Coordinates of C-alpha atoms in Angstrom, one line a residue:
E1 CA 93.1 89.4 84.9
T2 CA 94.6 92.8 85.9
L3 CA 98.2 91.5 85.5
T4 CA 97.8 89.2 82.5
G5 CA 95.1 91.1 80.6
M6 CA 96.8 94.5 80.5
G7 CA 97.6 94.2 76.8
N8 CA 95.0 96.9 76.2
V9 CA 94.5 99.0 79.3
Q10 CA 92.5 101.6 77.3
K11 CA 89.9 99.1 76.3
S12 CA 89.9 97.1 79.5
F13 CA 89.2 100.1 81.7
L14 CA 87.6 102.7 79.5
G15 CA 85.8 100.7 76.9
D16 CA 85.5 101.9 73.3
G17 CA 83.2 104.9 73.8
F18 CA 83.6 108.5 74.6
A19 CA 85.8 107.9 77.7
S20 CA 88.2 105.9 75.5
Q21 CA 88.4 108.7 72.9
L22 CA 89.0 111.3 75.5
Y23 CA 91.8 109.3 77.1
Q24 CA 93.3 108.7 73.7
N25 CA 93.3 112.3 72.6
L26 CA 94.1 113.9 76.0
I27 CA 96.7 111.5 77.3
L28 CA 98.0 108.9 74.8
Y29 CA 98.3 111.0 71.7
P30 CA 100.2 113.9 73.4
K31 CA 102.3 111.4 75.4
A32 CA 103.3 109.7 72.1
T33 CA 104.2 113.1 70.4
S34 CA 106.2 114.3 73.4
Q35 CA 108.3 111.1 73.5
M36 CA 108.8 111.3 69.7
A37 CA 109.8 114.9 69.9
K38 CA 112.5 114.2 72.6
T39 CA 114.0 111.1 70.8
I40 CA 113.7 110.4 67.1
L41 CA 113.0 114.0 66.2
A42 CA 115.9 115.4 68.3
P43 CA 119.2 115.4 66.3
F44 CA 121.5 115.7 69.3
T45 CA 119.7 112.7 71.0
H46 CA 120.7 110.6 68.0
A47 CA 124.4 111.4 68.6
R48 CA 124.0 110.4 72.3
N49 CA 122.0 107.3 71.4
F50 CA 124.8 106.0 69.1
L51 CA 127.6 106.8 71.6
S52 CA 125.8 105.5 74.7
A53 CA 124.8 102.2 72.9
G54 CA 128.5 101.5 72.6
A55 CA 128.4 100.7 76.4
F56 CA 126.4 97.5 75.6
A57 CA 129.4 96.1 73.7
A58 CA 131.8 97.3 76.4
A59 CA 129.7 95.7 79.2
N60 CA 130.1 92.3 77.3
G61 CA 133.8 92.8 77.3
L62 CA 134.1 94.0 73.7
I63 CA 136.1 97.2 73.3
P64 CA 134.0 99.6 71.0
F65 CA 135.6 100.1 67.6
A66 CA 138.6 97.9 68.5
D67 CA 137.5 95.0 66.1
R68 CA 137.9 96.6 62.7
E69 CA 136.4 93.6 60.9
A70 CA 133.2 93.8 63.1
V71 CA 133.0 97.6 62.4
K72 CA 133.3 97.0 58.7
Q73 CA 130.6 94.3 58.7
A74 CA 128.3 96.5 60.7
K75 CA 128.7 99.3 58.2
N76 CA 128.1 96.8 55.3
A77 CA 125.0 95.3 56.9
L78 CA 123.5 98.8 57.6
Q79 CA 124.5 99.9 54.0
I80 CA 125.5 103.3 55.3
F81 CA 127.4 104.1 52.0
G82 CA 124.8 102.7 49.6
R83 CA 122.8 99.6 49.1
T84 CA 124.6 96.4 48.1
K85 CA 123.4 92.8 47.5
Q86 CA 126.0 91.5 50.1
G87 CA 124.9 94.1 52.7
N88 CA 121.2 93.3 52.2
E89 CA 121.8 89.6 52.5
L90 CA 123.8 90.1 55.7
Y91 CA 121.1 92.3 57.2
Q92 CA 118.4 89.7 56.3
E93 CA 120.5 87.1 58.1
M94 CA 120.7 89.4 61.2
L95 CA 116.9 89.7 61.1
R96 CA 116.5 85.9 61.0
Y97 CA 118.6 85.6 64.1
G98 CA 116.6 88.4 65.8
V99 CA 119.8 90.5 66.2
V100 CA 118.6 93.8 64.6
N101 CA 115.5 96.0 64.4
T102 CA 114.8 95.6 68.1
Q103 CA 115.6 99.1 69.4
V104 CA 113.8 99.4 72.8
Q105 CA 112.9 103.1 72.8
V106 CA 111.7 102.9 69.1
G107 CA 109.7 99.8 69.9
D108 CA 108.1 101.5 72.9
L109 CA 107.3 104.6 70.8
M110 CA 105.9 102.8 67.8
R111 CA 103.5 100.8 70.1
I112 CA 102.2 103.8 71.9
M113 CA 101.7 105.6 68.6
E114 CA 99.7 102.7 67.4
D115 CA 97.7 102.8 70.6
A116 CA 97.0 106.5 70.1
G117 CA 96.0 106.0 66.5
M118 CA 98.6 108.7 65.7
G119 CA 98.1 110.3 62.3
Q120 CA 95.2 108.1 61.3
R121 CA 92.4 110.6 61.9
L122 CA 94.4 113.6 60.5
G123 CA 95.4 111.5 57.5
E124 CA 91.7 111.0 56.7
I125 CA 91.2 114.7 56.2
K126 CA 91.6 115.4 52.5
S127 CA 93.4 118.8 52.8
L128 CA 95.9 117.3 55.3
K129 CA 96.7 114.1 53.4
G130 CA 99.7 115.6 51.5
M131 CA 101.2 117.2 54.6
M132 CA 100.7 114.0 56.7
K133 CA 102.4 111.9 54.0
K134 CA 105.5 114.2 54.0
L135 CA 105.6 114.2 57.9
G136 CA 105.2 110.4 57.8
Q137 CA 108.2 110.1 55.5
F138 CA 110.3 112.3 57.7
K139 CA 109.3 110.4 60.8
R140 CA 110.2 107.1 59.2
F141 CA 113.6 108.4 58.2
A142 CA 114.3 109.6 61.7
Q143 CA 113.0 106.3 63.2
D144 CA 115.2 104.3 60.8
A145 CA 118.2 106.3 61.8
Y146 CA 117.5 105.8 65.5
T147 CA 117.2 102.1 65.0
A148 CA 120.3 101.9 62.8
E149 CA 122.4 103.6 65.6
D150 CA 121.4 100.7 67.9
D151 CA 121.8 98.0 65.2
F152 CA 125.4 99.1 64.5
W153 CA 126.4 98.0 68.0
K154 CA 124.3 94.8 68.0
I155 CA 125.9 93.7 64.7
F156 CA 129.4 94.7 66.1
T157 CA 128.7 92.6 69.2
W158 CA 127.4 89.7 67.1
F159 CA 130.5 89.5 65.0
G160 CA 132.7 90.0 68.1
E161 CA 131.0 87.1 69.9
R162 CA 131.1 84.9 66.9
G163 CA 134.8 85.4 66.5
R164 CA 135.9 84.8 70.1
I165 CA 133.6 81.8 70.5
G166 CA 135.0 80.1 67.4
R167 CA 138.6 80.9 68.3
S168 CA 138.3 79.7 71.9
L169 CA 136.7 76.3 70.9
D170 CA 139.2 75.7 68.0
K171 CA 142.1 76.5 70.3
E172 CA 141.0 73.8 72.8
G173 CA 140.6 71.2 70.1
F174 CA 136.8 71.1 69.6
I175 CA 136.0 69.3 66.4
K176 CA 133.4 70.6 63.9
G177 CA 130.5 68.2 63.5
K178 CA 131.0 66.6 66.9
K179 CA 128.4 66.8 69.8
Y180 CA 129.2 68.6 73.0
L181 CA 127.3 70.0 76.0
D182 CA 127.0 73.9 76.2
I183 CA 127.3 76.1 79.3
D184 CA 123.6 75.3 80.2
G185 CA 124.2 71.5 79.9
N186 CA 122.3 71.2 76.6
E187 CA 123.7 69.1 73.7
F188 CA 124.8 70.9 70.5
I189 CA 126.7 70.0 67.3
Y190 CA 129.7 72.3 67.0
N191 CA 129.5 74.0 63.6
D192 CA 129.4 77.5 62.1
E193 CA 125.6 77.6 62.3
W194 CA 125.7 76.9 66.0
I195 CA 128.3 79.6 66.6
K196 CA 126.1 82.1 64.8
G197 CA 123.1 81.1 66.8
E198 CA 125.0 81.2 70.1
A199 CA 126.3 84.7 69.3
A200 CA 122.8 85.8 68.4
N201 CA 121.5 84.4 71.7
I202 CA 124.0 86.5 73.6
V203 CA 123.0 89.7 71.7
R204 CA 119.3 89.0 72.2
N205 CA 119.7 88.4 75.9
Q206 CA 122.5 90.7 76.9
V207 CA 121.8 93.8 74.8
P208 CA 118.5 95.6 75.3
N209 CA 115.9 94.1 73.0
Y210 CA 112.2 95.2 72.7
S211 CA 111.1 91.7 71.7
Y212 CA 112.0 90.4 75.2
V213 CA 110.1 93.1 77.2
S214 CA 107.3 91.4 79.2
D215 CA 103.7 92.0 78.2
F216 CA 103.1 93.6 81.6
I217 CA 105.8 96.2 81.1
K218 CA 104.7 96.9 77.5
A219 CA 101.1 97.4 78.7
L220 CA 102.3 100.1 81.1
R221 CA 103.0 102.4 78.2
Q222 CA 99.3 103.1 77.9
L223 CA 99.2 104.6 81.4
P224 CA 99.9 108.3 82.0
L225 CA 103.2 107.3 83.8
G226 CA 106.8 106.8 82.7
N227 CA 108.8 107.6 79.7
F228 CA 110.2 104.6 77.7
I229 CA 109.7 102.3 80.6
A230 CA 110.8 99.3 78.6
F231 CA 114.4 100.6 78.5
P232 CA 115.2 100.5 82.2
A233 CA 113.5 97.2 82.4
E234 CA 115.8 95.8 79.7
I235 CA 118.9 97.3 81.4
L236 CA 118.0 95.4 84.5
R237 CA 117.3 92.1 82.6
T238 CA 120.4 92.3 80.3
G239 CA 122.7 93.5 83.1
T240 CA 121.8 90.6 85.2
N241 CA 122.2 88.2 82.2
I242 CA 125.7 89.5 81.5
I243 CA 126.9 88.7 85.0
E244 CA 125.2 85.3 84.9
R245 CA 126.6 84.4 81.5
G246 CA 130.1 85.6 82.6
L247 CA 130.1 83.3 85.6
K248 CA 128.9 80.3 83.6
E249 CA 131.5 80.9 81.0
Y250 CA 134.2 81.1 83.6
N251 CA 133.2 77.9 85.2
Y252 CA 132.3 76.0 82.0
G253 CA 134.4 72.8 81.6
V254 CA 134.4 69.9 79.1
R255 CA 136.2 66.6 79.5
M256 CA 138.3 65.9 76.5
M257 CA 141.1 63.5 75.4
K258 CA 144.4 65.2 75.2
D259 CA 147.8 63.6 74.8
G260 CA 146.3 60.2 75.6
K261 CA 144.4 61.1 78.7
Y262 CA 141.2 62.8 79.7
V263 CA 141.5 66.4 81.0
T264 CA 138.9 69.1 81.8
V265 CA 139.3 72.1 79.5
N266 CA 137.8 75.6 80.1
P267 CA 137.4 77.1 76.7
F268 CA 135.3 80.1 77.7
R269 CA 137.2 81.0 80.9
S270 CA 139.0 84.0 79.4
I271 CA 135.7 85.2 77.7
G272 CA 133.9 84.9 81.0
L273 CA 136.6 86.9 82.8
T274 CA 136.6 89.5 80.1
R275 CA 132.8 89.8 80.2
L276 CA 132.7 90.2 83.9
T277 CA 135.6 92.7 83.8
G278 CA 133.8 94.6 81.0
M279 CA 130.6 94.8 83.1
A280 CA 132.6 96.0 86.1
L281 CA 134.5 98.6 84.1
T282 CA 131.4 99.9 82.3
T283 CA 129.1 100.2 85.4
T284 CA 131.6 101.1 88.1
A285 CA 135.2 101.6 87.2
V286 CA 134.9 104.0 84.2
P287 CA 132.5 106.4 86.1
Y288 CA 134.7 106.2 89.2
A289 CA 137.8 106.8 87.2
A290 CA 136.3 109.8 85.4
V291 CA 135.3 111.4 88.7
E292 CA 138.7 110.7 90.3
A293 CA 140.5 112.1 87.2
G294 CA 138.4 115.3 87.5
K295 CA 139.2 115.6 91.2
A296 CA 142.9 115.1 90.6
I297 CA 143.2 117.4 87.5
Y298 CA 141.2 120.3 89.0
N299 CA 142.2 119.8 92.7
V300 CA 138.7 119.1 93.9
S301 CA 138.2 117.7 97.4
E302 CA 135.6 115.1 98.5
D303 CA 134.0 117.9 100.6
E304 CA 133.6 120.0 97.5
I305 CA 132.0 117.1 95.7
N306 CA 129.5 116.5 98.5
A307 CA 128.8 120.3 98.7
M308 CA 128.1 120.4 94.9
R309 CA 125.4 117.7 95.3
R310 CA 123.4 120.1 97.5
Y311 CA 123.3 122.7 94.7
V312 CA 122.9 120.6 91.5
A313 CA 119.6 120.1 89.8
K314 CA 117.3 117.7 91.5
W315 CA 117.7 115.1 88.7
S316 CA 121.5 115.2 89.0
K317 CA 121.6 114.8 92.8
N318 CA 122.4 111.1 92.6
S319 CA 124.1 111.2 89.3
T320 CA 127.8 110.5 88.6
L321 CA 129.3 114.0 88.7
I322 CA 132.6 114.7 87.0
P323 CA 134.0 117.9 88.7
L324 CA 135.8 120.7 86.7
R325 CA 136.8 124.3 87.3
D326 CA 136.4 127.3 85.0
K327 CA 139.2 129.8 84.3
D328 CA 138.3 131.7 87.5
G329 CA 138.6 128.5 89.6
K330 CA 134.8 128.2 90.2
L331 CA 133.4 124.6 90.3
E332 CA 131.5 123.1 87.4
Y333 CA 130.3 119.5 86.7
I334 CA 129.5 117.2 83.9
D335 CA 126.6 114.8 84.6
F336 CA 128.1 111.6 83.3
S337 CA 124.8 109.8 83.9
H338 CA 123.3 111.5 80.8
M339 CA 125.4 109.3 78.5
N340 CA 125.7 106.2 80.8
A341 CA 123.3 103.6 79.5
Y342 CA 123.8 101.6 82.7
D343 CA 122.9 104.5 85.0
T344 CA 119.7 102.6 86.1
L345 CA 122.0 100.0 87.7
T346 CA 124.5 102.3 89.3
R347 CA 122.3 105.2 90.5
P348 CA 120.6 103.4 93.4
V349 CA 124.1 102.5 94.8
Q350 CA 125.1 106.2 94.5
T351 CA 121.8 107.2 96.2
V352 CA 122.6 105.0 99.3
I353 CA 126.2 106.4 99.4
N354 CA 124.9 110.0 99.3
A355 CA 122.4 109.4 102.0
V356 CA 125.0 107.8 104.3
Q357 CA 127.6 110.6 103.6
Q358 CA 125.0 113.2 104.7
G359 CA 124.3 111.4 107.9
R360 CA 125.5 111.9 111.5
T361 CA 128.5 110.2 113.1
D362 CA 126.6 108.1 115.6
N363 CA 125.8 104.5 114.7
N364 CA 122.1 104.7 115.1
G365 CA 122.0 107.9 113.0
I366 CA 124.0 106.3 110.2
M367 CA 121.9 103.1 110.2
G368 CA 118.7 105.3 110.0
D369 CA 120.2 107.3 107.1
F370 CA 121.3 104.0 105.5
M371 CA 117.7 102.7 105.6
L372 CA 116.4 106.0 104.3
G373 CA 119.0 105.8 101.5
L374 CA 117.8 102.3 100.6
A375 CA 114.2 103.6 100.4
E376 CA 115.3 106.4 98.2
A377 CA 117.4 104.1 96.1
T378 CA 114.3 101.9 95.5
K379 CA 112.4 105.1 94.5
E380 CA 115.2 106.0 92.1
L381 CA 115.0 102.5 90.6
G382 CA 111.2 102.8 90.1
E383 CA 111.3 106.4 88.9
P384 CA 111.1 105.5 85.2
F385 CA 108.1 103.3 85.8
I386 CA 106.0 105.4 88.3
S387 CA 106.9 109.0 87.5
E388 CA 104.6 111.1 85.4
S389 CA 105.3 111.1 81.6
I390 CA 106.6 114.3 80.0
W391 CA 103.1 115.3 78.9
T392 CA 101.3 114.2 82.0
E393 CA 103.7 116.1 84.2
A394 CA 103.2 119.3 82.1
L395 CA 99.4 118.9 82.3
S396 CA 99.6 118.2 86.1
D397 CA 101.7 121.3 86.6
I398 CA 98.8 123.4 85.3
V399 CA 95.7 121.5 86.5
M400 CA 96.8 119.7 89.7
R401 CA 99.7 121.9 91.0
E402 CA 98.0 125.1 89.9
G403 CA 100.8 126.7 88.0
R404 CA 103.8 125.1 89.7
T405 CA 106.3 122.5 88.5
R406 CA 107.1 119.5 90.7
D407 CA 110.3 121.4 91.8
G408 CA 108.2 124.4 92.9
K409 CA 109.0 126.7 90.0
S410 CA 106.2 129.1 89.0
I411 CA 104.7 128.8 85.5
W412 CA 102.8 132.0 85.9
N413 CA 102.4 134.8 88.5
P414 CA 99.4 134.0 90.7
N415 CA 98.4 137.7 90.6
D416 CA 98.6 138.0 86.8
K417 CA 95.6 138.4 84.5
T418 CA 93.7 135.2 83.6
G419 CA 94.5 135.6 79.9
N420 CA 98.2 135.8 80.7
K421 CA 98.0 132.7 82.9
I422 CA 96.4 130.8 80.1
Y423 CA 99.1 132.0 77.7
D424 CA 101.9 130.9 80.0
G425 CA 100.1 127.6 80.6
M426 CA 99.8 126.9 76.9
G427 CA 103.5 127.8 76.5
H428 CA 104.4 125.2 79.2
L429 CA 102.4 122.5 77.4
I430 CA 103.9 123.4 74.0
E431 CA 107.4 123.3 75.5
S432 CA 106.8 119.6 76.4
Q433 CA 106.1 118.8 72.8
L434 CA 108.9 120.7 71.1
P435 CA 111.3 118.6 69.0
F436 CA 114.8 119.2 67.6
N437 CA 116.5 119.7 71.1
W438 CA 115.2 123.3 70.9
K439 CA 116.6 124.4 74.3
Q440 CA 120.1 123.1 73.4
M441 CA 119.8 124.6 69.9
G442 CA 118.9 128.0 71.5
R443 CA 122.0 127.8 73.8
L444 CA 124.2 126.8 70.8
G445 CA 122.8 129.8 68.9
L446 CA 123.5 132.2 71.7
S447 CA 127.1 130.9 72.1
M448 CA 127.8 131.7 68.5
K449 CA 127.1 135.4 68.9
P450 CA 130.0 137.9 69.2
I451 CA 131.4 138.2 72.7
D452 CA 130.5 141.9 73.0
S453 CA 126.9 141.3 71.8
K454 CA 123.9 141.7 74.0
G455 CA 122.3 138.8 72.1
R456 CA 124.9 136.4 73.7
F457 CA 122.9 136.4 77.0
D458 CA 119.6 134.7 77.7
E459 CA 116.8 136.3 79.7
Y460 CA 118.4 135.4 83.0
G461 CA 121.8 136.9 82.1
N462 CA 123.5 133.5 81.5
E463 CA 126.3 133.4 79.0
Y464 CA 127.2 130.4 76.9
E465 CA 130.4 129.1 75.4
F466 CA 130.4 127.4 72.0
G467 CA 132.8 124.7 72.9
N468 CA 130.9 123.7 76.0
E469 CA 127.5 123.7 74.1
A470 CA 129.0 121.6 71.3
L471 CA 130.1 119.0 73.9
G472 CA 126.5 119.0 75.0
I473 CA 125.6 117.2 71.8
L474 CA 127.5 114.2 73.2
G475 CA 126.0 114.7 76.7
M476 CA 129.2 116.1 78.0
R477 CA 128.2 119.7 78.7
S478 CA 129.5 121.2 81.9
V479 CA 127.1 123.0 84.2
K480 CA 128.2 125.9 86.5
I481 CA 127.6 125.6 90.3
D482 CA 126.1 128.9 91.6
P483 CA 125.1 128.6 95.3
K484 CA 124.4 132.4 95.4
K485 CA 121.5 132.0 93.0
S486 CA 120.2 128.9 94.7
L487 CA 120.4 130.3 98.2
N488 CA 117.0 132.1 98.0
F489 CA 115.3 128.9 97.1
K490 CA 117.0 127.1 100.0
I491 CA 115.8 129.8 102.4
T492 CA 112.2 129.6 101.0
D493 CA 112.3 125.8 101.6
Y494 CA 113.7 126.4 105.1
K495 CA 110.9 128.8 106.1
K496 CA 108.3 126.5 104.6
G497 CA 109.8 123.6 106.6
I498 CA 109.6 125.6 109.9
R499 CA 105.9 126.3 109.2
N500 CA 105.2 122.7 108.4
S501 CA 107.0 121.5 111.6
R502 CA 105.0 123.9 113.7
N503 CA 101.8 122.7 112.0
L504 CA 102.6 119.1 113.1
F505 CA 102.1 120.2 116.7
T506 CA 99.1 122.5 116.2
R507 CA 97.3 120.1 114.0
S508 CA 97.5 117.4 116.6
V509 CA 96.5 119.4 119.7
L510 CA 94.1 122.0 118.4
K511 CA 91.6 119.7 116.7
G512 CA 89.0 120.5 119.3
G513 CA 88.3 117.1 120.8
P514 CA 89.6 115.5 124.0
I515 CA 93.4 115.2 124.2
T516 CA 95.7 113.7 126.9
P517 CA 98.9 115.3 128.3
E518 CA 100.8 112.4 126.8
E519 CA 99.5 113.1 123.3
I520 CA 100.5 116.8 123.7
I521 CA 104.1 115.8 124.8
D522 CA 104.3 113.3 121.9
A523 CA 103.1 115.9 119.4
Y524 CA 105.7 118.4 120.8
I525 CA 108.6 115.9 120.5
Y526 CA 107.5 114.8 117.0
A527 CA 107.2 118.5 115.8
N528 CA 110.7 119.3 117.2
E529 CA 112.2 116.2 115.5
A530 CA 110.9 117.5 112.2
L531 CA 112.1 121.0 113.0
Y532 CA 115.6 119.6 113.9
N533 CA 115.8 117.9 110.4
V534 CA 114.8 121.1 108.7
N535 CA 117.5 123.1 110.6
R536 CA 120.0 120.4 109.9
D537 CA 119.3 120.6 106.2
M538 CA 119.7 124.4 106.2
Y539 CA 122.9 124.1 108.3
E540 CA 124.3 121.7 105.7
D541 CA 123.2 124.0 102.8
M542 CA 125.0 126.9 104.5
R543 CA 128.1 124.8 105.1
A544 CA 128.1 123.6 101.5
A545 CA 127.7 127.2 100.2
K546 CA 130.7 128.3 102.2
I547 CA 132.8 125.3 100.9
L548 CA 131.8 126.4 97.3
G549 CA 133.1 129.9 97.9
T550 CA 130.1 131.9 99.2
S551 CA 131.0 134.3 102.0
S552 CA 129.3 134.1 105.4
D553 CA 128.4 137.8 105.0
F554 CA 126.5 137.1 101.8
I555 CA 124.5 134.3 103.5
E556 CA 123.8 136.5 106.5
D557 CA 122.6 139.3 104.2
R558 CA 120.2 136.9 102.4
M559 CA 118.8 135.4 105.5
R560 CA 118.4 138.8 107.2
N561 CA 116.5 140.1 104.2
R562 CA 114.1 137.2 104.6
G563 CA 113.6 137.8 108.3
E564 CA 115.8 134.9 109.5
R565 CA 118.7 136.7 111.2
R566 CA 118.2 134.9 114.5
S567 CA 118.1 131.6 112.7
F568 CA 121.3 132.5 110.9
N569 CA 123.1 133.1 114.2
A570 CA 121.9 129.9 115.7
L571 CA 122.8 127.9 112.6
T572 CA 126.2 129.4 112.3
D573 CA 126.9 128.4 115.9
G574 CA 125.5 124.9 115.2
K575 CA 122.8 125.4 117.8
F576 CA 119.2 124.0 117.6
R577 CA 116.4 126.2 118.9
P578 CA 113.3 124.0 119.6
L579 CA 109.7 125.2 119.3

C-alpha cells in the first residue's frame, strides 16, 4: 500500500483536514513556486535548457543541427515564425505518436502545482482575479517556451531516426509491404507508418519523457524532498535504453535472398555503432576532451586539478571541471556539469575517482577509500531524490539549523537583535523564491558598470567581467579559485574536527558507569584514528593551497592567528601528533 498507493501522499498520510491544508500551504505551495522561479520563470535557464537538451540527440548518435531537413521540420512543427496549417498538422502528428509535449521538468512542475492548488484560492478573491489572470498568461507563455525548447530536439531526433531507419532498410533490399522480424523478434510490416512508429518508439524511450516516469517517482514530488526528481530518473532509464538499443541494432540480423542465395544482412549495424559511439562521446569523451584541452592550452597539471577540487564549491567537488587561467596566471574553472544533461550518469564515476586519488599509496588504504568512494557515489546518485527541496532547505536553515546553511554559512549573527534575525531569515526564504535568475542578473549588471566605478564591485569586493557573465547564460561562466579566502573556513573545520575527535574519547570513558581497560584503549585508538583523518585532510588542504600559489608564510600566519602554530609546524613536517 505504501509503494503502490503513493499517488496522493498528502491525502494518504494527512487526510483532508487542517493538517493537509497546513502541509499544502507550508510545504507544497512554496516548493512549487520555488521550482517554477528557478526554471520556467528564469530566462537564462531557458537558454541552458535548449542547449543541454541537444545532448539527447547526440547521445543517440545524431549530431545536433547537422541534419538541416530535421532542423527545418522541427521549426515548422513548433511554428516558431508563425502558425501554418502544415506546421499544425505536423505537430498534431507528433502528439499522436507521443513524441512532443512530454518535457520532464515541466511535467513534474505542473503536477506539483496541481497538488498545491496553486492559484486556485487566490483566483477566487475578486480583487485579485485580474492580476492572477495576467500572471497565469505569463506563466503559460513561459511554460510553453520551456516545453518547445525540449520539443525541438525530440522532433529533430524523430526525423533523424526516421531517415536513417528507412535508408538502412532500403539499402539492404527490404521490400515495402512485406513482413519481417524487428530487433526484439516481433513481426512487422515494412512501410512508412511502421518507420514513423519505430522512430517515435526510440524518442519516447531514449529521450527523457514524463509520460514514462513511474507512479512511485511521480508521487515523491509531494514530499519535502528533491527538486525535479523525475529528470534524473529519466536520465537513468533512457541512458540505459540507449546502450541496450545500440547493442541490439549492432547484432540485429535478417536472413534474405541475395544473388540467388540466402545471406544474413545487418541493416542497423552502422546505426547501432553510431548510437553507442554517440553515447560514449556525450557522457565520457566530450567532457574528458574539454578538460584535457583546458589542461593543454593553459598548462595545468593533474596536481593542480586535484588541488582545485579541494577549494571549489561543495556542489562542484565531483563535477567535470574545465581548467583555465586568468591574465595573471591564476587558476579558474568552468563547471561543465551545469550544462551536461547526462551528469547524473557520469558524476558517480568521477566521485569514485576523486576518492581514490585522495587516498594513500598502500593497497588497504586505497581499497578502503575505493569503498568510501562507492558509498559517496551512491549518495551522489540519490542526491536529487533524497536531498531537501529548495524551499525545504531554506526553511530548515532557519528552523532546524538555527540560522546556518547546510554548508555552515551563517544567515544571521547569533548575537544580533531578534528583529534583525527575523529580517535576515525572511530574506533567506524570499531568496529561495526569486525568479528571473536574479543573482546572475545582478552580476551581469555589475559587470556593465565602468571599470573605475565603485558600483562595479559587490559587497564582498568581487569584480565581474561582462564577457564571463554573458557566458554564464549558457552555463559556461568561469569561477576563480581563491584558496586564501577559503583557508579560514578550512581552519575552522580543522579545529572543530579536533574537538569532535577528542569528544569521541571523553564521551566513551566519562559516562559515569563501569568501564573496562580494554574499552578505554579502544576509545583512545578510535579517537586517534578520527584525529588522524582530520589532520590528513588539513595537510592535504595546506598542500593544495601551496600548489595553487598560496605561500607557506601566509598559511602559517592564518594558523598562528587561530592558535594553531604548533599544528602548522607538525603538519608542515607531515607528522601526526596523537591525543
